[in-house]
mmCIF file of C-alpha atoms in Angstrom:
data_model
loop_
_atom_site.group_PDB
_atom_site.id
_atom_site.type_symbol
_atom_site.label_atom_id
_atom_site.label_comp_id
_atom_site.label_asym_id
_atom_site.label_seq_id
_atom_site.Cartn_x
_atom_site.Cartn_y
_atom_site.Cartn_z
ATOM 1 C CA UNK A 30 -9.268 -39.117 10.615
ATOM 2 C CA UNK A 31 -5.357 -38.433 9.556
ATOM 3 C CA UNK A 32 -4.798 -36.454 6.990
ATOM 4 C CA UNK A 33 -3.955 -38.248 3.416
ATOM 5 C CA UNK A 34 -1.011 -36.053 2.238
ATOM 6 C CA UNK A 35 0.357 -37.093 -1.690
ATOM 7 C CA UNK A 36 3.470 -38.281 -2.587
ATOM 8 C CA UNK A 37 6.343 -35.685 -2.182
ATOM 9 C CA UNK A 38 7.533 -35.222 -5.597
ATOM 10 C CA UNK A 39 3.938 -34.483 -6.621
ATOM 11 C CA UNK A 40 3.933 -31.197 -4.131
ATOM 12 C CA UNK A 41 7.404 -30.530 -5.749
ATOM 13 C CA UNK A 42 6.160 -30.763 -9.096
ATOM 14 C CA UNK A 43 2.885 -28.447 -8.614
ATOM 15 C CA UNK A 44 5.185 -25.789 -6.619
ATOM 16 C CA UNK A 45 7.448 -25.555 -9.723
ATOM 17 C CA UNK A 46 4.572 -25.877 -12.138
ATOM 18 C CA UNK A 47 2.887 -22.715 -9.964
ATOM 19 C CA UNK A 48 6.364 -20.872 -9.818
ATOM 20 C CA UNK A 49 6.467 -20.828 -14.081
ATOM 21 C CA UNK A 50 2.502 -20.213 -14.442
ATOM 22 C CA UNK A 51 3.145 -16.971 -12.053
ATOM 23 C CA UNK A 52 6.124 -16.317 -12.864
ATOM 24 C CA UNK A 53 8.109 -15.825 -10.249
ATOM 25 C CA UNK A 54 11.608 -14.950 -10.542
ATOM 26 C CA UNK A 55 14.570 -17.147 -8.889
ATOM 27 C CA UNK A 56 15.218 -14.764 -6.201
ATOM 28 C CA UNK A 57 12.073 -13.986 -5.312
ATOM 29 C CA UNK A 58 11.234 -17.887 -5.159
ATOM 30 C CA UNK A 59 14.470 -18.437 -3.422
ATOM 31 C CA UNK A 60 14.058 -15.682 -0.545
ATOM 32 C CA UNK A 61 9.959 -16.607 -0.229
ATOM 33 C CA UNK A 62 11.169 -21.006 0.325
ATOM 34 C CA UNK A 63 13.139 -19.083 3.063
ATOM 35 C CA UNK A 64 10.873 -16.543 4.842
ATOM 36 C CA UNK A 65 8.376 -19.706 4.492
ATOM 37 C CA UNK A 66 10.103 -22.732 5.752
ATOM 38 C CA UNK A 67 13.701 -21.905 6.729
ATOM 39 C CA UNK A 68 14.993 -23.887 3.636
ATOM 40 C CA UNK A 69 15.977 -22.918 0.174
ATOM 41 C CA UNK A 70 15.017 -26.248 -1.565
ATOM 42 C CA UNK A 71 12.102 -28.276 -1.894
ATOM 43 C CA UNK A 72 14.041 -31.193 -2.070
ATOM 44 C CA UNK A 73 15.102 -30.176 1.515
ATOM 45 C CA UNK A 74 11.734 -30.039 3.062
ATOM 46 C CA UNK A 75 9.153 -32.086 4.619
ATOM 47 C CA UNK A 76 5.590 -32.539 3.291
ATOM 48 C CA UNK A 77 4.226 -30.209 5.625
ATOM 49 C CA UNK A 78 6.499 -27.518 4.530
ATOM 50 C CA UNK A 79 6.021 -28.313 0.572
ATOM 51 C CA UNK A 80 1.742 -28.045 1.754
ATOM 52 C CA UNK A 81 2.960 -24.415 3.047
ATOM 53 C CA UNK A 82 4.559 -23.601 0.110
ATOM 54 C CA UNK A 83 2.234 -24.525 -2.418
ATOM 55 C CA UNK A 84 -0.437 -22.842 -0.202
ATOM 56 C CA UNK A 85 1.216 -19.823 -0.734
ATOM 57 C CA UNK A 86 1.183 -20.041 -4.649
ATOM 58 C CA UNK A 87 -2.947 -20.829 -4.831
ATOM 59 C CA UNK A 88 -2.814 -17.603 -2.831
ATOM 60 C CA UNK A 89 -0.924 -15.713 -5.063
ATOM 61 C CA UNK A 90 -3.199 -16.947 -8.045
ATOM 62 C CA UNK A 91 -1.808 -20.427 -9.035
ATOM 63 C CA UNK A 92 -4.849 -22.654 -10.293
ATOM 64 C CA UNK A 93 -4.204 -26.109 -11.008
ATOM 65 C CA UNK A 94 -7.786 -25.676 -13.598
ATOM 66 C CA UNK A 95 -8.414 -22.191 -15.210
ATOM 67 C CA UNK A 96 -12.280 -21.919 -14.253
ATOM 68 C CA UNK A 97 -14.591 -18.838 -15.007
ATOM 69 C CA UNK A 98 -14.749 -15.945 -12.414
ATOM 70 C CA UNK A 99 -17.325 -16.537 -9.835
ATOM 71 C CA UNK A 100 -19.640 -13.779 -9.102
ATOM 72 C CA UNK A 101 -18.154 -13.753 -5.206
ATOM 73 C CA UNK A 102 -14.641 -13.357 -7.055
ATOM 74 C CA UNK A 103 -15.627 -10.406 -8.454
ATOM 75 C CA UNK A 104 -16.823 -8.664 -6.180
ATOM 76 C CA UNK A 105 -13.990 -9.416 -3.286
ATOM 77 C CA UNK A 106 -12.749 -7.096 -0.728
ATOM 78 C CA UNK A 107 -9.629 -4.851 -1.304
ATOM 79 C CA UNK A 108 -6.121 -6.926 -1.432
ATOM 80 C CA UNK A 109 -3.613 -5.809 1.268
ATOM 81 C CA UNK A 110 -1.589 -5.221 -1.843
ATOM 82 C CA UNK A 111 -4.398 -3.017 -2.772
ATOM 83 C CA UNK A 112 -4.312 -1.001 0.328
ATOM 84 C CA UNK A 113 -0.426 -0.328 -0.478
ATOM 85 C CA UNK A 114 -1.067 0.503 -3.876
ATOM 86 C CA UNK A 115 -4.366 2.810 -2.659
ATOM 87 C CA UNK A 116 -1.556 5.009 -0.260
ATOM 88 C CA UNK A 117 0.967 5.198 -3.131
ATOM 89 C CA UNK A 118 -1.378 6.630 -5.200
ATOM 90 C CA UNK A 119 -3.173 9.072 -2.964
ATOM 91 C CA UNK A 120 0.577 10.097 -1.820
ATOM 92 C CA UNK A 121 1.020 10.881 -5.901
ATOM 93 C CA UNK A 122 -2.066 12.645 -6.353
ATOM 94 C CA UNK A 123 -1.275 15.375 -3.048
ATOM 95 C CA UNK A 124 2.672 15.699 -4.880
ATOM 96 C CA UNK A 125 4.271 13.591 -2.618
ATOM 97 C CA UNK A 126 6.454 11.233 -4.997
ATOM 98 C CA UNK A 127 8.559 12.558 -7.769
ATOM 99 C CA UNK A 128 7.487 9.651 -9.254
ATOM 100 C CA UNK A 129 4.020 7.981 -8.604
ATOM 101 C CA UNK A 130 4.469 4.925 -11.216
ATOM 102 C CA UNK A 131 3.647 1.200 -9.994
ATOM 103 C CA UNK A 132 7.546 0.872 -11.347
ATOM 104 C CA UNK A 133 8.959 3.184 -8.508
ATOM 105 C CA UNK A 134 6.597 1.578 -6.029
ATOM 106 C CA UNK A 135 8.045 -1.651 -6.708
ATOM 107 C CA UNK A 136 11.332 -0.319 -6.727
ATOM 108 C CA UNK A 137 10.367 1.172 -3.244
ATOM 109 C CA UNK A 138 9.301 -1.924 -1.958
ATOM 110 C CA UNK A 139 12.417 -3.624 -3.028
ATOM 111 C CA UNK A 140 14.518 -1.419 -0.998
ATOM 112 C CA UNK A 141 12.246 -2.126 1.920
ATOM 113 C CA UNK A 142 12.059 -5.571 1.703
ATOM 114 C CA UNK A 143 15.908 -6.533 1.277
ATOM 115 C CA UNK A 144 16.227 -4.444 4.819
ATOM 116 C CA UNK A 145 13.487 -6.292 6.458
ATOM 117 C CA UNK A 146 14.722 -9.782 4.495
ATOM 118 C CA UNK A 147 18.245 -9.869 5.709
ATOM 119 C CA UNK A 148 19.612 -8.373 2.701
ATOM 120 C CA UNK A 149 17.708 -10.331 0.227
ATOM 121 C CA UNK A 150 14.866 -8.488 -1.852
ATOM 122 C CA UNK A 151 11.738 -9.502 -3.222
ATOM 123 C CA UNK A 152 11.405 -8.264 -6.863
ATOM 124 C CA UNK A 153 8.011 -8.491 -7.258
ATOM 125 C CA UNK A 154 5.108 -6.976 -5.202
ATOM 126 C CA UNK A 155 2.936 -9.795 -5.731
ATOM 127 C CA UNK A 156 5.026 -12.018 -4.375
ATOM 128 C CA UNK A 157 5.090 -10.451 -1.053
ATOM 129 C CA UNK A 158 4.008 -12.707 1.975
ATOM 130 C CA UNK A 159 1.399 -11.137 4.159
ATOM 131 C CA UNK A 160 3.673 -10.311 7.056
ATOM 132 C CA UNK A 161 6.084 -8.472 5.066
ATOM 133 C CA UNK A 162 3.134 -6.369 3.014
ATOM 134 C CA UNK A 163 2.017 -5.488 6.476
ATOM 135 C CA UNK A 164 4.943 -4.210 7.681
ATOM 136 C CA UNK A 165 4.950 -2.129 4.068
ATOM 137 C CA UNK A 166 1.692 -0.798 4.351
ATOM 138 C CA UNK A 167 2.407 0.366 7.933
ATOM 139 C CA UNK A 168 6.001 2.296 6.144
ATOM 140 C CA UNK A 169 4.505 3.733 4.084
ATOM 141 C CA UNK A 170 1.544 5.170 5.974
ATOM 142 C CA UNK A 171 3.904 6.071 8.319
ATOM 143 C CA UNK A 172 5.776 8.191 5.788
ATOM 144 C CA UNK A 173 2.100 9.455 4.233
ATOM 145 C CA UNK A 174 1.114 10.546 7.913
ATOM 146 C CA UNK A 175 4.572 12.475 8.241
ATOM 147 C CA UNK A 176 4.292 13.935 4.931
ATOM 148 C CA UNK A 177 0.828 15.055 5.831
ATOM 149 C CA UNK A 178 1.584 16.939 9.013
ATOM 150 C CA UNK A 179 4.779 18.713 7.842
ATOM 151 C CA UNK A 180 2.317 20.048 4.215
ATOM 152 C CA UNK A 181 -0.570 20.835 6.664
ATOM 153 C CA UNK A 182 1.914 22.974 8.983
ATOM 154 C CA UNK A 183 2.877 25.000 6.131
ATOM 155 C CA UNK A 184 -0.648 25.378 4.515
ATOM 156 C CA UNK A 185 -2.197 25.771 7.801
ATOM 157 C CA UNK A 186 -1.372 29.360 9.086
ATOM 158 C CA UNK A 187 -1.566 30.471 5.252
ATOM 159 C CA UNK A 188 -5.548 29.846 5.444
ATOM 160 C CA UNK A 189 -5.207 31.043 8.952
ATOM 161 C CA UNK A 190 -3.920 34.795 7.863
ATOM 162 C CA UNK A 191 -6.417 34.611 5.015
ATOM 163 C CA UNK A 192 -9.076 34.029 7.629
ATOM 164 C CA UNK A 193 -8.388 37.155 10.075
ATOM 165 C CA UNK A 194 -7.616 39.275 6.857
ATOM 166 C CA UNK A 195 -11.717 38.278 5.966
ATOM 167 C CA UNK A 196 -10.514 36.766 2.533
ATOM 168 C CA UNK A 197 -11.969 33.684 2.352
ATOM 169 C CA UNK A 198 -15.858 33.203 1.442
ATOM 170 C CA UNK A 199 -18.235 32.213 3.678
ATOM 171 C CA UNK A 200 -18.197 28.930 2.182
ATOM 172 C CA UNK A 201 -14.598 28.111 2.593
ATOM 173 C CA UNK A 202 -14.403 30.192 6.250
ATOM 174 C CA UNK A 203 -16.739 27.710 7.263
ATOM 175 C CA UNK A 204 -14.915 24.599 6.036
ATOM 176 C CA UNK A 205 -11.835 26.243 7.502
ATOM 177 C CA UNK A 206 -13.470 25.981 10.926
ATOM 178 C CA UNK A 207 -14.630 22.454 10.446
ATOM 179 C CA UNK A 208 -11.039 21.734 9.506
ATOM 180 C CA UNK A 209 -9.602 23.208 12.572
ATOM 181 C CA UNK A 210 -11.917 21.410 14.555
ATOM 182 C CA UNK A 211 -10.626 17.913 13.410
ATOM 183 C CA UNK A 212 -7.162 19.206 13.299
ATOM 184 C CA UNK A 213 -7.921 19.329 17.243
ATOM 185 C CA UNK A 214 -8.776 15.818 17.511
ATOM 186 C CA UNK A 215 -7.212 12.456 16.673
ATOM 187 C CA UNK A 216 -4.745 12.770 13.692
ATOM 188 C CA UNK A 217 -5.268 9.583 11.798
ATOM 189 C CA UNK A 218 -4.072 9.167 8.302
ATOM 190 C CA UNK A 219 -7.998 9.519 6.759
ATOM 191 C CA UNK A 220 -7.995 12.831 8.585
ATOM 192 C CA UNK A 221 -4.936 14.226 7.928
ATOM 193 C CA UNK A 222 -5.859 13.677 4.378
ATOM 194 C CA UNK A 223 -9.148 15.190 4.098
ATOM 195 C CA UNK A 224 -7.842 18.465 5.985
ATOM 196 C CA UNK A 225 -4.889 18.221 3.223
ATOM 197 C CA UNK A 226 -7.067 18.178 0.484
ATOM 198 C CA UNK A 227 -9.478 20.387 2.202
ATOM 199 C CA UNK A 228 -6.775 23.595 2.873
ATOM 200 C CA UNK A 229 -4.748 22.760 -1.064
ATOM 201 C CA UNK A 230 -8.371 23.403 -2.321
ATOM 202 C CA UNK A 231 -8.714 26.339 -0.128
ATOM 203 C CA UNK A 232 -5.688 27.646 -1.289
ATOM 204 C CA UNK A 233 -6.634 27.440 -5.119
ATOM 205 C CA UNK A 234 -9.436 29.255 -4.668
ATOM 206 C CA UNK A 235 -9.092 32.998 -5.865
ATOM 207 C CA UNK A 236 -9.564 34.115 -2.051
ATOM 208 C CA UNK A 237 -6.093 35.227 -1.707
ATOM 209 C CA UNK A 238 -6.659 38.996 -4.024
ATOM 210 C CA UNK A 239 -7.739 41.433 -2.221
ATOM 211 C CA UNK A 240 -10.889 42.728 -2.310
ATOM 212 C CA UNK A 241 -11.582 45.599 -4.531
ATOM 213 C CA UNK A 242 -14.084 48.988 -3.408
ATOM 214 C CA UNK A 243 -17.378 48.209 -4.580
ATOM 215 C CA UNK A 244 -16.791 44.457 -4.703
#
């Protein structure tokens, strides 16, 4: 059986309805028309493109009812907007960022996106299509994984000397092993992460004073 599409100024009328109720800013609406359909106007497209559109906005959290949070809502899987936001602020916590706000990641990701967008940002992270947050995520754990190795390569023989000068306990000698061990195999971003956070705790231990006679 065909699908029974509505009139076309009704899908016009519920994409600018959805564009004040999440409100989106003109550019951002502008530049998202485009990345969607190749037009900057709803009065420009066909039906199928308006369905597109207005797609994206129930996807982005425009309701046509408010309803009450279903138990399966609550309880849904990490946003790929999550999983940028999760990096960011695991890159903040290991001093990475001068500035770890959600206002400098958004700034960030405007940057990004008006290179990737033919010179036209999106302002808000929200209204990022999945595509583009992709290609984000992947940036910036890129940039997390090179951050990583060059801290690691400087923390790394620092553990090492403490090691061969017998200054670390036998509880952090042993977790300096383990590290080495996984430093040896695949370097994924997880990994690199733990041995981070493994060698900066290392580190603030009190294992670098020497050991005094009668210790």
């Amino acid at each position: 059986m065909k699908k029974q599409f509505k009139p076309k100024s009704w899908y016009i009328k519920m994409i600018h309805i959805g564009k004040r109720q999440l409100k989106i800013d003109e550019q951002s609406y502008r530049a998202n028309l485009l990345l969607l359909t190749g037009k900057r106007s709803c009065l420009d497209m066909e039906i199928l493109d308006l369905v597109k559109v207005l797609e994206f906005l129930k996807s982005k959290g425009f309701k046509f009812k408010a309803g009450k949070a279903t138990k399966s809502a609550k309880r849904a899987a990490p946003t790929q907007l999550d999983k940028l936001r999760y990096i960011w602020i695991t890159m903040n916590k290991q001093d990475f960022l001068k500035d770890g706000s959600d206002n400098a990641l958004n700034n960030w990701s405007m940057g990004q996106t008006k290179r990737l967008n033919d010179g036209t940002a999106i302002a808000k992270l929200e209204w990022l299509q999945p595509n583009m947050l992709n290609a984000l995520i992947e940036q910036l754990k890129n940039w997390h994984i090179r951050m990583l190795n060059e801290a690691i390569d400087h923390q790394y023989p620092a553990v090492a000397l403490l090691s061969q000068e017998g200054q670390l306990s036998p509880e952090n000698y042993q977790a300096f092993v383990e590290l080495d061990e996984k430093l040896r195999a695949k370097r994924t971003q997880e990994s690199l992460s733990g041995v981070y956070n493994a060698l900066s705790l290392i580190l603030s231990n009190d294992n670098s004073a020497p050991k005094q006679a009668g210790d």
